[in-house]
C-alpha cells in the first residue's frame, strides 16, 4: 500500500526561526513529525520564510522552505486566489497539515489544527501589535482549510463562533502522550538536573509561555500567601520564556527571587 504523502508546516520547529526553543505548538508539530511515519505516512516538512528574507531558507533543516512568506501567499490569495504548490520531489502531496494558524490554500486538500480561538475571543490577552489586522487574517486563514482539527470537544463551539466554521468540518483529535514520557528516568539523571537548576524534590510546577491568559501572577500571589514554613519546604518553579504583555509578571518573579522567596524561574529547559 502506498504511503500517504503528507506535507506538514514546520515553521514552529525550524531552528533557524525558533533558535531551538519550542513553544506548545512547536512540541505538537515535532510530535507529528516523529509519530506520523509510524502510522504509514510519508512526512514532508515545509516552513514559511520570514517576510522579505526568503534567502535564509537555504539554512532550513526541519523542512524545505516554501517559496514565499506566509504574508506574501496570503496577499496573493486575497488578490487573485493563488494557491501554494503542493509537490515534493516531483510528486504531488496527498494532504497538507498546518499546525500553527498560518494556513494557505494548496493544490491538495488542507487540514488545519486550530488549538483555540483566544486571539479573537480574548484579544486583551494577546500581543496588541496589529491585532485587528492579525485577527482578520486569522479568520480568513482558518476558513481556507478543508477540514479542521480541534484538540477537545469543548473547543468546537468556540471555533464555530469565532472562525465561522461549519461544525461538520471539525474533528476532535486529542493530544497524545509521547513514548518518551512513559520511560523511567534513572536516579542519577534526576539528581543531576535538580542540582543544575537549584531545585529540591516536591516543588510546585508551572510550565508555559508567560502571557496574561496563563494567570501566572495569581499562581505567584497564591504561593506567596502560603505560610513561610511551607514555602521553605516547597519551592515554586516557573518554567517558560517571557511572551507578551508579561512585564508585570516578570517583575513579580524577579522581585520574589531577589527577596529570597523560594521561587525559581527557568527560561529554557528544552528536553529535560
PDB file of C-alpha atoms in Angstrom:
ATOM      1  CA  UNK A   1       0.000   0.000   0.000  1.00  0.00           C
ATOM      2  CA  UNK A   2       1.363   3.401  -0.979  1.00  0.00           C
ATOM      3  CA  UNK A   3       2.240   5.688   1.932  1.00  0.00           C
ATOM      4  CA  UNK A   4       0.139   8.827   2.337  1.00  0.00           C
ATOM      5  CA  UNK A   5       2.317  11.791   1.357  1.00  0.00           C
ATOM      6  CA  UNK A   6       1.691  14.455   3.985  1.00  0.00           C
ATOM      7  CA  UNK A   7       3.045  17.983   3.872  1.00  0.00           C
ATOM      8  CA  UNK A   8       3.477  19.413   7.361  1.00  0.00           C
ATOM      9  CA  UNK A   9       4.103  23.014   8.381  1.00  0.00           C
ATOM     10  CA  UNK A  10       7.417  23.072  10.254  1.00  0.00           C
ATOM     11  CA  UNK A  11       7.745  26.831  10.756  1.00  0.00           C
ATOM     12  CA  UNK A  12       7.364  26.425  14.549  1.00  0.00           C
ATOM     13  CA  UNK A  13      10.182  23.868  14.807  1.00  0.00           C
ATOM     14  CA  UNK A  14      12.650  25.288  12.280  1.00  0.00           C
ATOM     15  CA  UNK A  15      15.827  26.018  14.314  1.00  0.00           C
ATOM     16  CA  UNK A  16      16.767  28.983  12.115  1.00  0.00           C
ATOM     17  CA  UNK A  17      13.454  30.612  13.056  1.00  0.00           C
ATOM     18  CA  UNK A  18      12.967  29.410  16.648  1.00  0.00           C
ATOM     19  CA  UNK A  19      16.614  29.394  17.749  1.00  0.00           C
ATOM     20  CA  UNK A  20      15.998  25.918  19.109  1.00  0.00           C
ATOM     21  CA  UNK A  21      13.248  26.900  21.555  1.00  0.00           C
ATOM     22  CA  UNK A  22       9.859  25.250  21.103  1.00  0.00           C
ATOM     23  CA  UNK A  23       6.535  26.581  22.293  1.00  0.00           C
ATOM     24  CA  UNK A  24       3.451  24.402  22.759  1.00  0.00           C
ATOM     25  CA  UNK A  25       2.596  24.338  19.064  1.00  0.00           C
ATOM     26  CA  UNK A  26       6.216  23.505  18.306  1.00  0.00           C
ATOM     27  CA  UNK A  27       6.062  20.497  20.625  1.00  0.00           C
ATOM     28  CA  UNK A  28       2.802  19.420  18.951  1.00  0.00           C
ATOM     29  CA  UNK A  29       4.352  19.742  15.478  1.00  0.00           C
ATOM     30  CA  UNK A  30       7.522  17.907  16.479  1.00  0.00           C
ATOM     31  CA  UNK A  31       5.433  15.012  17.812  1.00  0.00           C
ATOM     32  CA  UNK A  32       3.606  14.757  14.470  1.00  0.00           C
ATOM     33  CA  UNK A  33       6.910  14.676  12.585  1.00  0.00           C
ATOM     34  CA  UNK A  34       8.031  11.763  14.746  1.00  0.00           C
ATOM     35  CA  UNK A  35       4.707   9.927  15.040  1.00  0.00           C
ATOM     36  CA  UNK A  36       3.041  10.065  11.619  1.00  0.00           C
ATOM     37  CA  UNK A  37       5.646   7.846   9.870  1.00  0.00           C
ATOM     38  CA  UNK A  38       4.818   5.088  12.380  1.00  0.00           C
ATOM     39  CA  UNK A  39       1.271   5.163  11.020  1.00  0.00           C
ATOM     40  CA  UNK A  40       2.134   4.761   7.365  1.00  0.00           C
ATOM     41  CA  UNK A  41       2.618   8.409   6.384  1.00  0.00           C
ATOM     42  CA  UNK A  42       5.495   9.946   4.469  1.00  0.00           C
ATOM     43  CA  UNK A  43       6.036  13.307   6.155  1.00  0.00           C
ATOM     44  CA  UNK A  44       7.493  16.234   4.213  1.00  0.00           C
ATOM     45  CA  UNK A  45       8.196  19.378   6.202  1.00  0.00           C
ATOM     46  CA  UNK A  46       7.739  22.886   4.837  1.00  0.00           C
ATOM     47  CA  UNK A  47       8.356  26.214   6.568  1.00  0.00           C
ATOM     48  CA  UNK A  48       7.473  29.774   5.641  1.00  0.00           C
ATOM     49  CA  UNK A  49      10.455  32.143   5.427  1.00  0.00           C
ATOM     50  CA  UNK A  50      10.127  35.484   7.226  1.00  0.00           C
ATOM     51  CA  UNK A  51       8.695  38.257   5.084  1.00  0.00           C
ATOM     52  CA  UNK A  52      11.379  39.648   2.777  1.00  0.00           C
ATOM     53  CA  UNK A  53      14.009  37.103   3.858  1.00  0.00           C
ATOM     54  CA  UNK A  54      13.497  34.141   1.531  1.00  0.00           C
ATOM     55  CA  UNK A  55      17.255  33.651   1.081  1.00  0.00           C
ATOM     56  CA  UNK A  56      17.619  32.353   4.649  1.00  0.00           C
ATOM     57  CA  UNK A  57      15.658  29.239   3.638  1.00  0.00           C
ATOM     58  CA  UNK A  58      18.901  27.697   2.414  1.00  0.00           C
ATOM     59  CA  UNK A  59      19.773  27.069   6.051  1.00  0.00           C
ATOM     60  CA  UNK A  60      16.485  25.373   6.973  1.00  0.00           C
ATOM     61  CA  UNK A  61      16.945  21.902   8.457  1.00  0.00           C
ATOM     62  CA  UNK A  62      13.500  20.853   9.784  1.00  0.00           C
ATOM     63  CA  UNK A  63      11.866  21.111   6.369  1.00  0.00           C
ATOM     64  CA  UNK A  64      12.029  22.752   2.997  1.00  0.00           C
ATOM     65  CA  UNK A  65      11.338  26.433   2.541  1.00  0.00           C
ATOM     66  CA  UNK A  66       8.059  27.408   0.923  1.00  0.00           C
ATOM     67  CA  UNK A  67       8.752  29.790  -1.978  1.00  0.00           C
ATOM     68  CA  UNK A  68       7.112  32.800  -0.304  1.00  0.00           C
ATOM     69  CA  UNK A  69       6.405  34.080   3.172  1.00  0.00           C
ATOM     70  CA  UNK A  70       3.004  33.487   4.746  1.00  0.00           C
ATOM     71  CA  UNK A  71       2.175  37.178   4.331  1.00  0.00           C
ATOM     72  CA  UNK A  72       3.041  37.094   0.613  1.00  0.00           C
ATOM     73  CA  UNK A  73       0.959  33.954  -0.033  1.00  0.00           C
ATOM     74  CA  UNK A  74      -1.997  35.398   1.869  1.00  0.00           C
ATOM     75  CA  UNK A  75      -1.855  38.612  -0.159  1.00  0.00           C
ATOM     76  CA  UNK A  76      -1.671  36.703  -3.455  1.00  0.00           C
ATOM     77  CA  UNK A  77      -4.639  34.600  -2.385  1.00  0.00           C
ATOM     78  CA  UNK A  78      -6.621  37.702  -1.410  1.00  0.00           C
ATOM     79  CA  UNK A  79      -5.882  39.427  -4.726  1.00  0.00           C
ATOM     80  CA  UNK A  80      -6.023  36.611  -7.256  1.00  0.00           C
ATOM     81  CA  UNK A  81      -6.883  33.368  -5.448  1.00  0.00           C
ATOM     82  CA  UNK A  82      -3.370  31.930  -5.847  1.00  0.00           C
ATOM     83  CA  UNK A  83      -2.608  28.532  -4.328  1.00  0.00           C
ATOM     84  CA  UNK A  84       0.746  27.401  -2.948  1.00  0.00           C
ATOM     85  CA  UNK A  85       2.392  24.442  -4.724  1.00  0.00           C
ATOM     86  CA  UNK A  86       1.879  21.049  -3.106  1.00  0.00           C
ATOM     87  CA  UNK A  87       4.677  18.927  -4.545  1.00  0.00           C
ATOM     88  CA  UNK A  88       7.675  17.095  -3.123  1.00  0.00           C
ATOM     89  CA  UNK A  89      10.453  15.566  -5.192  1.00  0.00           C
ATOM     90  CA  UNK A  90       8.337  15.873  -8.309  1.00  0.00           C
ATOM     91  CA  UNK A  91       5.292  14.124  -6.834  1.00  0.00           C
ATOM     92  CA  UNK A  92       2.106  15.712  -5.556  1.00  0.00           C
ATOM     93  CA  UNK A  93       1.319  15.659  -1.863  1.00  0.00           C
ATOM     94  CA  UNK A  94      -1.873  13.899  -0.835  1.00  0.00           C
ATOM     95  CA  UNK A  95      -2.570  16.269   2.047  1.00  0.00           C
ATOM     96  CA  UNK A  96      -1.101  19.318   3.769  1.00  0.00           C
ATOM     97  CA  UNK A  97      -1.444  19.803   7.533  1.00  0.00           C
ATOM     98  CA  UNK A  98      -0.973  23.278   9.011  1.00  0.00           C
ATOM     99  CA  UNK A  99      -0.435  23.268  12.765  1.00  0.00           C
ATOM    100  CA  UNK A 100       0.097  26.944  13.612  1.00  0.00           C
ATOM    101  CA  UNK A 101      -2.826  29.037  12.267  1.00  0.00           C
ATOM    102  CA  UNK A 102      -0.787  30.128   9.214  1.00  0.00           C
ATOM    103  CA  UNK A 103      -3.000  28.438   6.620  1.00  0.00           C
ATOM    104  CA  UNK A 104      -2.853  28.988   2.860  1.00  0.00           C
ATOM    105  CA  UNK A 105      -4.686  27.288   0.010  1.00  0.00           C
ATOM    106  CA  UNK A 106      -2.713  24.450  -1.554  1.00  0.00           C
ATOM    107  CA  UNK A 107      -3.073  22.341  -4.694  1.00  0.00           C
ATOM    108  CA  UNK A 108      -4.155  19.477  -2.430  1.00  0.00           C
ATOM    109  CA  UNK A 109      -6.592  19.046   0.488  1.00  0.00           C
ATOM    110  CA  UNK A 110      -5.683  21.136   3.533  1.00  0.00           C
ATOM    111  CA  UNK A 111      -6.147  20.226   7.196  1.00  0.00           C
ATOM    112  CA  UNK A 112      -5.508  22.779   9.941  1.00  0.00           C
ATOM    113  CA  UNK A 113      -5.220  22.330  13.688  1.00  0.00           C
ATOM    114  CA  UNK A 114      -6.824  25.272  15.486  1.00  0.00           C
ATOM    115  CA  UNK A 115      -5.687  24.998  19.085  1.00  0.00           C
ATOM    116  CA  UNK A 116      -8.075  27.657  20.390  1.00  0.00           C
ATOM    117  CA  UNK A 117      -9.661  30.993  19.490  1.00  0.00           C
ATOM    118  CA  UNK A 118      -8.011  33.088  22.200  1.00  0.00           C
ATOM    119  CA  UNK A 119      -6.697  35.900  19.922  1.00  0.00           C
ATOM    120  CA  UNK A 120     -10.225  36.560  18.665  1.00  0.00           C
ATOM    121  CA  UNK A 121     -12.302  35.811  21.769  1.00  0.00           C
ATOM    122  CA  UNK A 122      -9.899  37.454  24.241  1.00  0.00           C
ATOM    123  CA  UNK A 123      -7.755  39.962  22.277  1.00  0.00           C
ATOM    124  CA  UNK A 124      -6.769  41.697  25.525  1.00  0.00           C
ATOM    125  CA  UNK A 125      -4.721  38.601  26.397  1.00  0.00           C
ATOM    126  CA  UNK A 126      -2.604  38.745  23.251  1.00  0.00           C
ATOM    127  CA  UNK A 127       0.021  40.979  21.690  1.00  0.00           C
ATOM    128  CA  UNK A 128      -1.637  44.301  20.762  1.00  0.00           C
ATOM    129  CA  UNK A 129       0.616  44.890  17.746  1.00  0.00           C
ATOM    130  CA  UNK A 130      -1.580  44.940  14.605  1.00  0.00           C
ATOM    131  CA  UNK A 131      -4.165  42.859  16.490  1.00  0.00           C
ATOM    132  CA  UNK A 132      -7.156  43.810  14.304  1.00  0.00           C
ATOM    133  CA  UNK A 133      -5.239  43.008  11.124  1.00  0.00           C
ATOM    134  CA  UNK A 134      -3.963  39.734  12.597  1.00  0.00           C
ATOM    135  CA  UNK A 135      -7.445  38.665  13.696  1.00  0.00           C
ATOM    136  CA  UNK A 136      -8.854  39.442  10.246  1.00  0.00           C
ATOM    137  CA  UNK A 137      -6.089  37.294   8.726  1.00  0.00           C
ATOM    138  CA  UNK A 138      -6.666  34.533  11.294  1.00  0.00           C
ATOM    139  CA  UNK A 139     -10.346  34.237  10.425  1.00  0.00           C
ATOM    140  CA  UNK A 140      -9.646  34.140   6.698  1.00  0.00           C
ATOM    141  CA  UNK A 141      -6.845  31.605   7.149  1.00  0.00           C
ATOM    142  CA  UNK A 142      -8.957  29.240   9.231  1.00  0.00           C
ATOM    143  CA  UNK A 143     -11.650  29.127   6.571  1.00  0.00           C
ATOM    144  CA  UNK A 144      -9.118  28.088   3.926  1.00  0.00           C
ATOM    145  CA  UNK A 145      -8.799  24.631   5.479  1.00  0.00           C
ATOM    146  CA  UNK A 146     -10.879  21.826   4.004  1.00  0.00           C
ATOM    147  CA  UNK A 147     -11.047  20.248   7.446  1.00  0.00           C
ATOM    148  CA  UNK A 148     -10.182  21.419  10.950  1.00  0.00           C
ATOM    149  CA  UNK A 149      -8.749  19.537  13.921  1.00  0.00           C
ATOM    150  CA  UNK A 150      -9.786  20.627  17.414  1.00  0.00           C
ATOM    151  CA  UNK A 151      -7.981  19.358  20.493  1.00  0.00           C
ATOM    152  CA  UNK A 152     -11.104  18.918  22.627  1.00  0.00           C
ATOM    153  CA  UNK A 153     -14.876  18.699  22.336  1.00  0.00           C
ATOM    154  CA  UNK A 154     -15.141  21.882  24.377  1.00  0.00           C
ATOM    155  CA  UNK A 155     -13.193  23.833  21.735  1.00  0.00           C
ATOM    156  CA  UNK A 156     -15.645  23.163  18.896  1.00  0.00           C
ATOM    157  CA  UNK A 157     -18.254  25.738  19.941  1.00  0.00           C
ATOM    158  CA  UNK A 158     -15.561  28.391  20.305  1.00  0.00           C
ATOM    159  CA  UNK A 159     -14.090  27.627  16.873  1.00  0.00           C
ATOM    160  CA  UNK A 160     -17.533  27.764  15.271  1.00  0.00           C
ATOM    161  CA  UNK A 161     -18.335  31.072  16.983  1.00  0.00           C
ATOM    162  CA  UNK A 162     -15.028  32.846  16.376  1.00  0.00           C
ATOM    163  CA  UNK A 163     -13.936  31.470  12.997  1.00  0.00           C
ATOM    164  CA  UNK A 164     -17.403  30.897  11.449  1.00  0.00           C
ATOM    165  CA  UNK A 165     -16.504  27.299  10.615  1.00  0.00           C
ATOM    166  CA  UNK A 166     -19.172  24.679   9.998  1.00  0.00           C
ATOM    167  CA  UNK A 167     -19.050  22.240  12.929  1.00  0.00           C
ATOM    168  CA  UNK A 168     -19.350  19.370  10.441  1.00  0.00           C
ATOM    169  CA  UNK A 169     -15.869  20.269   9.177  1.00  0.00           C
ATOM    170  CA  UNK A 170     -14.311  19.867  12.640  1.00  0.00           C
ATOM    171  CA  UNK A 171     -12.940  16.633  14.103  1.00  0.00           C
ATOM    172  CA  UNK A 172     -11.642  16.287  17.655  1.00  0.00           C
ATOM    173  CA  UNK A 173      -8.194  14.682  17.881  1.00  0.00           C
ATOM    174  CA  UNK A 174      -6.894  14.954  21.473  1.00  0.00           C
ATOM    175  CA  UNK A 175      -3.189  15.407  22.026  1.00  0.00           C
ATOM    176  CA  UNK A 176      -1.358  12.181  22.730  1.00  0.00           C
ATOM    177  CA  UNK A 177       1.466  11.398  25.112  1.00  0.00           C
ATOM    178  CA  UNK A 178       4.806  10.544  23.543  1.00  0.00           C
ATOM    179  CA  UNK A 179       6.539   7.282  24.408  1.00  0.00           C
ATOM    180  CA  UNK A 180       9.424   9.211  25.994  1.00  0.00           C
ATOM    181  CA  UNK A 181       7.103  10.326  28.807  1.00  0.00           C
ATOM    182  CA  UNK A 182       6.500   6.715  29.797  1.00  0.00           C
ATOM    183  CA  UNK A 183      10.162   5.809  30.106  1.00  0.00           C
ATOM    184  CA  UNK A 184      11.576   5.825  33.658  1.00  0.00           C
ATOM    185  CA  UNK A 185      14.426   8.277  34.269  1.00  0.00           C
ATOM    186  CA  UNK A 186      17.365   6.932  36.243  1.00  0.00           C
ATOM    187  CA  UNK A 187      18.085   8.443  39.634  1.00  0.00           C
ATOM    188  CA  UNK A 188      21.449   9.944  38.688  1.00  0.00           C
ATOM    189  CA  UNK A 189      19.877  11.925  35.832  1.00  0.00           C
ATOM    190  CA  UNK A 190      17.161  13.277  38.132  1.00  0.00           C
ATOM    191  CA  UNK A 191      19.676  14.265  40.801  1.00  0.00           C
ATOM    192  CA  UNK A 192      21.927  15.993  38.272  1.00  0.00           C
ATOM    193  CA  UNK A 193      19.009  18.009  36.844  1.00  0.00           C
ATOM    194  CA  UNK A 194      17.858  19.091  40.311  1.00  0.00           C
ATOM    195  CA  UNK A 195      21.344  20.226  41.240  1.00  0.00           C
ATOM    196  CA  UNK A 196      21.850  22.010  37.917  1.00  0.00           C
ATOM    197  CA  UNK A 197      18.772  24.165  38.460  1.00  0.00           C
ATOM    198  CA  UNK A 198      18.941  24.541  42.225  1.00  0.00           C
ATOM    199  CA  UNK A 199      15.778  22.542  42.865  1.00  0.00           C
ATOM    200  CA  UNK A 200      14.594  20.359  45.711  1.00  0.00           C
ATOM    201  CA  UNK A 201      12.157  17.488  45.336  1.00  0.00           C
ATOM    202  CA  UNK A 202       8.498  18.200  45.982  1.00  0.00           C
ATOM    203  CA  UNK A 203       8.189  21.604  44.293  1.00  0.00           C
ATOM    204  CA  UNK A 204       5.109  23.211  42.749  1.00  0.00           C
ATOM    205  CA  UNK A 205       5.494  23.414  38.968  1.00  0.00           C
ATOM    206  CA  UNK A 206       4.088  25.600  36.188  1.00  0.00           C
ATOM    207  CA  UNK A 207       5.132  25.125  32.543  1.00  0.00           C
ATOM    208  CA  UNK A 208       4.153  27.544  29.769  1.00  0.00           C
ATOM    209  CA  UNK A 209       4.988  30.775  28.000  1.00  0.00           C
ATOM    210  CA  UNK A 210       4.425  33.781  30.253  1.00  0.00           C
ATOM    211  CA  UNK A 211       1.344  35.618  28.955  1.00  0.00           C
ATOM    212  CA  UNK A 212      -1.835  37.034  30.522  1.00  0.00           C
ATOM    213  CA  UNK A 213      -4.122  34.066  29.844  1.00  0.00           C
ATOM    214  CA  UNK A 214      -1.833  31.735  31.803  1.00  0.00           C
ATOM    215  CA  UNK A 215      -2.624  33.663  35.017  1.00  0.00           C
ATOM    216  CA  UNK A 216       0.884  33.202  36.397  1.00  0.00           C
ATOM    217  CA  UNK A 217       0.524  36.310  38.587  1.00  0.00           C
ATOM    218  CA  UNK A 218      -2.272  34.578  40.509  1.00  0.00           C
ATOM    219  CA  UNK A 219      -0.089  31.480  40.965  1.00  0.00           C
ATOM    220  CA  UNK A 220       2.717  33.615  42.398  1.00  0.00           C
ATOM    221  CA  UNK A 221       0.344  35.505  44.697  1.00  0.00           C
ATOM    222  CA  UNK A 222      -1.186  32.259  45.954  1.00  0.00           C
ATOM    223  CA  UNK A 223       2.241  30.798  46.625  1.00  0.00           C
ATOM    224  CA  UNK A 224       3.473  33.887  48.471  1.00  0.00           C
ATOM    225  CA  UNK A 225       0.326  33.695  50.604  1.00  0.00           C
ATOM    226  CA  UNK A 226       1.323  30.282  51.974  1.00  0.00           C
ATOM    227  CA  UNK A 227       2.861  30.016  55.438  1.00  0.00           C
ATOM    228  CA  UNK A 228       6.629  30.679  55.353  1.00  0.00           C
ATOM    229  CA  UNK A 229       7.375  27.200  56.719  1.00  0.00           C
ATOM    230  CA  UNK A 230       5.530  25.573  53.817  1.00  0.00           C
ATOM    231  CA  UNK A 231       7.286  27.802  51.272  1.00  0.00           C
ATOM    232  CA  UNK A 232      10.663  26.852  52.703  1.00  0.00           C
ATOM    233  CA  UNK A 233       9.704  23.218  52.215  1.00  0.00           C
ATOM    234  CA  UNK A 234       8.135  23.534  48.749  1.00  0.00           C
ATOM    235  CA  UNK A 235       9.611  25.715  46.026  1.00  0.00           C
ATOM    236  CA  UNK A 236       7.542  27.295  43.253  1.00  0.00           C
ATOM    237  CA  UNK A 237       9.142  26.555  39.876  1.00  0.00           C
ATOM    238  CA  UNK A 238       8.028  28.551  36.826  1.00  0.00           C
ATOM    239  CA  UNK A 239       9.271  27.143  33.524  1.00  0.00           C
ATOM    240  CA  UNK A 240       8.736  29.214  30.389  1.00  0.00           C
ATOM    241  CA  UNK A 241      10.059  32.102  28.366  1.00  0.00           C
ATOM    242  CA  UNK A 242       8.672  35.619  28.560  1.00  0.00           C
ATOM    243  CA  UNK A 243       5.919  36.060  25.984  1.00  0.00           C
ATOM    244  CA  UNK A 244       3.787  39.172  25.538  1.00  0.00           C
ATOM    245  CA  UNK A 245       2.153  41.584  27.963  1.00  0.00           C
ATOM    246  CA  UNK A 246       4.026  39.875  30.780  1.00  0.00           C
ATOM    247  CA  UNK A 247       6.193  42.734  32.047  1.00  0.00           C
ATOM    248  CA  UNK A 248       4.411  42.811  35.426  1.00  0.00           C
ATOM    249  CA  UNK A 249       4.729  39.027  35.740  1.00  0.00           C
ATOM    250  CA  UNK A 250       8.469  39.171  35.061  1.00  0.00           C
ATOM    251  CA  UNK A 251       8.920  41.945  37.608  1.00  0.00           C
ATOM    252  CA  UNK A 252       6.961  39.949  40.173  1.00  0.00           C
ATOM    253  CA  UNK A 253       9.092  36.866  39.546  1.00  0.00           C
ATOM    254  CA  UNK A 254      12.327  38.816  39.749  1.00  0.00           C
ATOM    255  CA  UNK A 255      11.241  40.562  42.950  1.00  0.00           C
ATOM    256  CA  UNK A 256      10.291  37.269  44.614  1.00  0.00           C
ATOM    257  CA  UNK A 257      13.647  35.729  43.731  1.00  0.00           C
ATOM    258  CA  UNK A 258      15.554  38.839  44.852  1.00  0.00           C
ATOM    259  CA  UNK A 259      13.763  38.814  48.217  1.00  0.00           C
ATOM    260  CA  UNK A 260      14.777  35.232  48.870  1.00  0.00           C
ATOM    261  CA  UNK A 261      11.364  33.655  48.404  1.00  0.00           C
ATOM    262  CA  UNK A 262      11.512  30.050  47.233  1.00  0.00           C
ATOM    263  CA  UNK A 263      10.616  30.977  43.653  1.00  0.00           C
ATOM    264  CA  UNK A 264      12.641  29.690  40.697  1.00  0.00           C
ATOM    265  CA  UNK A 265      12.167  30.912  37.124  1.00  0.00           C
ATOM    266  CA  UNK A 266      13.700  28.759  34.393  1.00  0.00           C
ATOM    267  CA  UNK A 267      13.635  30.292  30.910  1.00  0.00           C
ATOM    268  CA  UNK A 268      14.526  27.184  28.964  1.00  0.00           C
ATOM    269  CA  UNK A 269      14.830  23.529  29.965  1.00  0.00           C
ATOM    270  CA  UNK A 270      14.312  22.097  26.495  1.00  0.00           C
ATOM    271  CA  UNK A 271      14.457  18.307  26.550  1.00  0.00           C
ATOM    272  CA  UNK A 272      14.863  17.959  30.330  1.00  0.00           C
TER     273      UNK A 272
END
